[in-house]
Amino acid sequence: MKGIIFAEFLELVEDKFGLDVLDKMLQQSADSGVYTSVGSYDHKALVRLIVELSQITGIDVNELQRVYGVSVFRSLYQTVPPSDNLSAVQGCFAFLRHVEDYIHVEVKKLYPDANPPQFEFISQSSGVMTFDYLSARCFGQVCLGLIEGCAAYFNEQVDICMQPQNEDNSRVRFTITMVDD
């Protein structure tokens, strides 16, 4: 997992909970907190940090992952190179397709050892999109937050149904429905 994910998480913890909580989380999880944005790190370190933050704050692990996903969307969006022609991407559905069809492909070209999650699109109409999120990291709650952050970025109201498709949550089905104002 790329270091930018870790750096953004640490920044979120400091912004939302303060430097004391950040320091306590790092100390109790025996983590140095030093991550370079392009470095690669074991996703289990992020899991340990999230679990430790949950123990410190009393906030459910799933909720922390979801909130993290919402918060990190804008930062990740801003890292997409201008050459990705994002100006043509209008709306949450189009962006999600762009992530799978272009961004993840480019990530793998830049970082051959990268293992980004996959989206398997099942169906889409003008108002409903259904896809499966596949990831060995089992960060379905982070994906939920990213979708929420994406919809907010495009000023769209959505209802999101999240259904695990297997016991370890490495496959999660998302059905996103546009809500008319």
Coordinates of C-alpha atoms in Angstrom, one line a residue:
M1 CA 0.0 0.0 0.0
K2 CA 1.4 3.4 -1.0
G3 CA 2.6 5.7 1.7
I4 CA 0.3 8.5 0.7
I5 CA -2.6 6.4 2.3
F6 CA -0.7 6.3 5.6
A7 CA 0.3 10.0 5.5
E8 CA -3.3 11.0 4.8
F9 CA -4.5 8.8 7.7
L10 CA -2.0 10.3 10.1
E11 CA -3.0 13.8 9.0
L12 CA -6.7 13.0 9.6
V13 CA -6.0 11.7 13.1
E14 CA -4.1 14.9 14.0
D15 CA -6.8 17.1 12.5
K16 CA -9.8 15.3 14.1
F17 CA -8.3 14.2 17.4
G18 CA -5.2 16.3 18.0
L19 CA -1.5 15.7 18.3
D20 CA -1.8 14.0 21.7
V21 CA -4.1 11.3 20.3
L22 CA -1.8 10.9 17.2
D23 CA 1.2 10.4 19.4
K24 CA -0.6 8.0 21.7
M25 CA -1.8 5.9 18.8
L26 CA 1.7 5.7 17.2
Q27 CA 3.3 4.9 20.6
Q28 CA 0.8 2.2 21.5
S29 CA 1.0 0.6 18.1
A30 CA 4.8 0.8 18.1
D31 CA 4.7 2.7 14.8
S32 CA 7.3 5.3 13.8
G33 CA 4.7 7.3 11.8
V34 CA 7.3 7.9 9.1
Y35 CA 5.9 7.1 5.6
T36 CA 7.0 8.6 2.3
S37 CA 4.2 9.2 -0.2
V38 CA 5.6 6.9 -2.8
G39 CA 7.0 4.2 -0.5
S40 CA 5.2 0.9 -0.3
Y41 CA 4.1 -0.5 3.1
D42 CA 2.2 -3.4 4.5
H43 CA -1.5 -2.6 4.8
K44 CA -1.5 -4.5 8.1
A45 CA 0.3 -1.5 9.7
L46 CA -2.7 0.7 8.7
V47 CA -5.0 -1.8 10.2
R48 CA -3.1 -1.7 13.5
L49 CA -3.2 2.1 13.5
I50 CA -7.0 2.1 13.0
V51 CA -7.6 -0.6 15.7
E52 CA -5.4 1.4 18.1
L53 CA -7.3 4.6 17.3
S54 CA -10.5 2.8 17.9
Q55 CA -9.3 1.7 21.3
I56 CA -8.2 5.2 22.2
T57 CA -11.3 7.0 21.0
G58 CA -14.0 4.4 21.6
I59 CA -15.1 4.9 17.9
D60 CA -16.0 1.7 16.0
V61 CA -13.3 0.5 13.6
N62 CA -15.7 0.4 10.7
E63 CA -16.8 4.0 11.3
L64 CA -13.2 5.2 11.5
Q65 CA -12.4 3.5 8.1
R66 CA -15.5 5.0 6.5
V67 CA -14.7 8.5 7.8
Y68 CA -11.1 8.1 6.6
G69 CA -12.4 7.2 3.1
V70 CA -14.6 10.3 3.0
S71 CA -11.8 12.5 4.1
V72 CA -9.1 11.0 1.8
F73 CA -11.1 11.3 -1.4
R74 CA -10.2 14.9 -2.2
S75 CA -6.5 14.3 -1.5
L76 CA -6.4 11.3 -3.8
Y77 CA -8.4 13.1 -6.5
Q78 CA -5.9 15.9 -6.5
T79 CA -3.0 13.4 -7.0
V80 CA -4.5 12.2 -10.3
P81 CA -2.3 13.7 -13.1
P82 CA -4.0 16.3 -15.3
S83 CA -3.3 14.1 -18.3
D84 CA -5.9 11.7 -17.0
N85 CA -8.5 14.0 -18.6
L86 CA -10.6 14.3 -15.5
S87 CA -12.4 17.3 -17.0
A88 CA -14.4 14.8 -19.1
V89 CA -15.5 12.9 -16.0
Q90 CA -18.7 14.4 -14.7
G91 CA -20.3 12.7 -11.7
C92 CA -19.7 9.8 -9.3
F93 CA -20.6 7.0 -11.7
A94 CA -18.3 8.2 -14.4
F95 CA -15.5 8.7 -11.9
L96 CA -15.8 5.2 -10.4
R97 CA -15.6 3.8 -14.0
H98 CA -12.5 6.0 -14.6
V99 CA -10.9 4.7 -11.4
E100 CA -11.1 1.1 -12.6
D101 CA -10.6 1.6 -16.4
Y102 CA -7.8 4.1 -16.2
I103 CA -6.4 5.2 -12.8
H104 CA -5.8 1.6 -11.5
V105 CA -4.2 0.7 -14.8
E106 CA -1.9 3.6 -14.6
V107 CA -1.0 2.9 -11.0
K108 CA 0.1 -0.6 -12.0
K109 CA 2.2 0.8 -14.8
L110 CA 4.0 3.2 -12.5
Y111 CA 4.2 0.7 -9.6
P112 CA 4.3 -2.9 -11.0
D113 CA 4.2 -4.3 -7.5
A114 CA 1.0 -2.3 -6.6
N115 CA -2.1 -4.3 -6.0
P116 CA -5.0 -1.8 -6.2
P117 CA -8.5 -3.0 -5.5
Q118 CA -10.7 -4.0 -8.4
F119 CA -14.2 -2.9 -9.3
E120 CA -16.3 -5.5 -11.2
F121 CA -19.2 -3.6 -12.7
I122 CA -22.4 -5.5 -12.7
S123 CA -25.0 -3.1 -13.9
Q124 CA -25.6 0.6 -14.4
S125 CA -28.5 2.8 -15.4
S126 CA -28.8 6.6 -15.2
G127 CA -29.8 6.3 -11.6
V128 CA -28.3 3.1 -10.2
M129 CA -24.8 1.5 -10.4
T130 CA -23.9 -1.9 -8.9
F131 CA -20.4 -3.2 -8.7
D132 CA -18.3 -5.5 -6.6
Y133 CA -15.2 -4.2 -4.8
L134 CA -12.5 -6.9 -4.6
S135 CA -9.5 -6.4 -2.4
A136 CA -7.3 -8.8 -0.3
R137 CA -7.0 -5.9 2.1
C138 CA -10.7 -6.0 3.0
F139 CA -11.2 -2.3 3.2
G140 CA -14.8 -2.2 2.2
Q141 CA -15.6 0.5 4.7
V142 CA -12.9 2.7 3.3
C143 CA -14.4 2.2 -0.1
L144 CA -17.8 3.1 1.2
G145 CA -16.3 6.4 2.5
L146 CA -14.5 7.0 -0.8
I147 CA -17.8 6.7 -2.6
E148 CA -19.4 9.1 -0.2
G149 CA -16.5 11.5 -0.6
C150 CA -16.8 11.1 -4.4
A151 CA -20.5 11.9 -4.4
A152 CA -20.0 14.9 -2.2
Y153 CA -17.2 16.2 -4.5
F154 CA -19.6 16.0 -7.5
N155 CA -22.5 17.5 -5.4
E156 CA -24.6 14.4 -5.8
Q157 CA -26.9 12.9 -3.3
V158 CA -26.7 9.1 -3.2
D159 CA -27.9 6.1 -1.2
I160 CA -25.4 3.4 -0.9
C161 CA -26.1 -0.2 -0.1
M162 CA -23.1 -2.3 1.0
Q163 CA -23.4 -6.1 1.0
P164 CA -20.4 -8.4 1.8
Q165 CA -20.3 -11.2 -0.6
N166 CA -18.0 -13.5 1.4
E167 CA -17.0 -14.0 5.0
D168 CA -13.7 -12.1 4.9
N169 CA -15.2 -9.1 3.2
S170 CA -12.6 -9.3 0.4
R171 CA -15.6 -9.0 -2.0
V172 CA -18.3 -6.4 -1.2
R173 CA -21.2 -5.4 -3.5
F174 CA -22.1 -1.8 -3.6
T175 CA -25.3 -0.5 -5.1
I176 CA -25.4 3.3 -5.4
T177 CA -28.7 5.0 -6.1
M178 CA -28.9 8.6 -7.2
V179 CA -31.3 10.6 -5.0
D180 CA -33.3 13.4 -6.7
D181 CA -33.4 16.6 -4.7

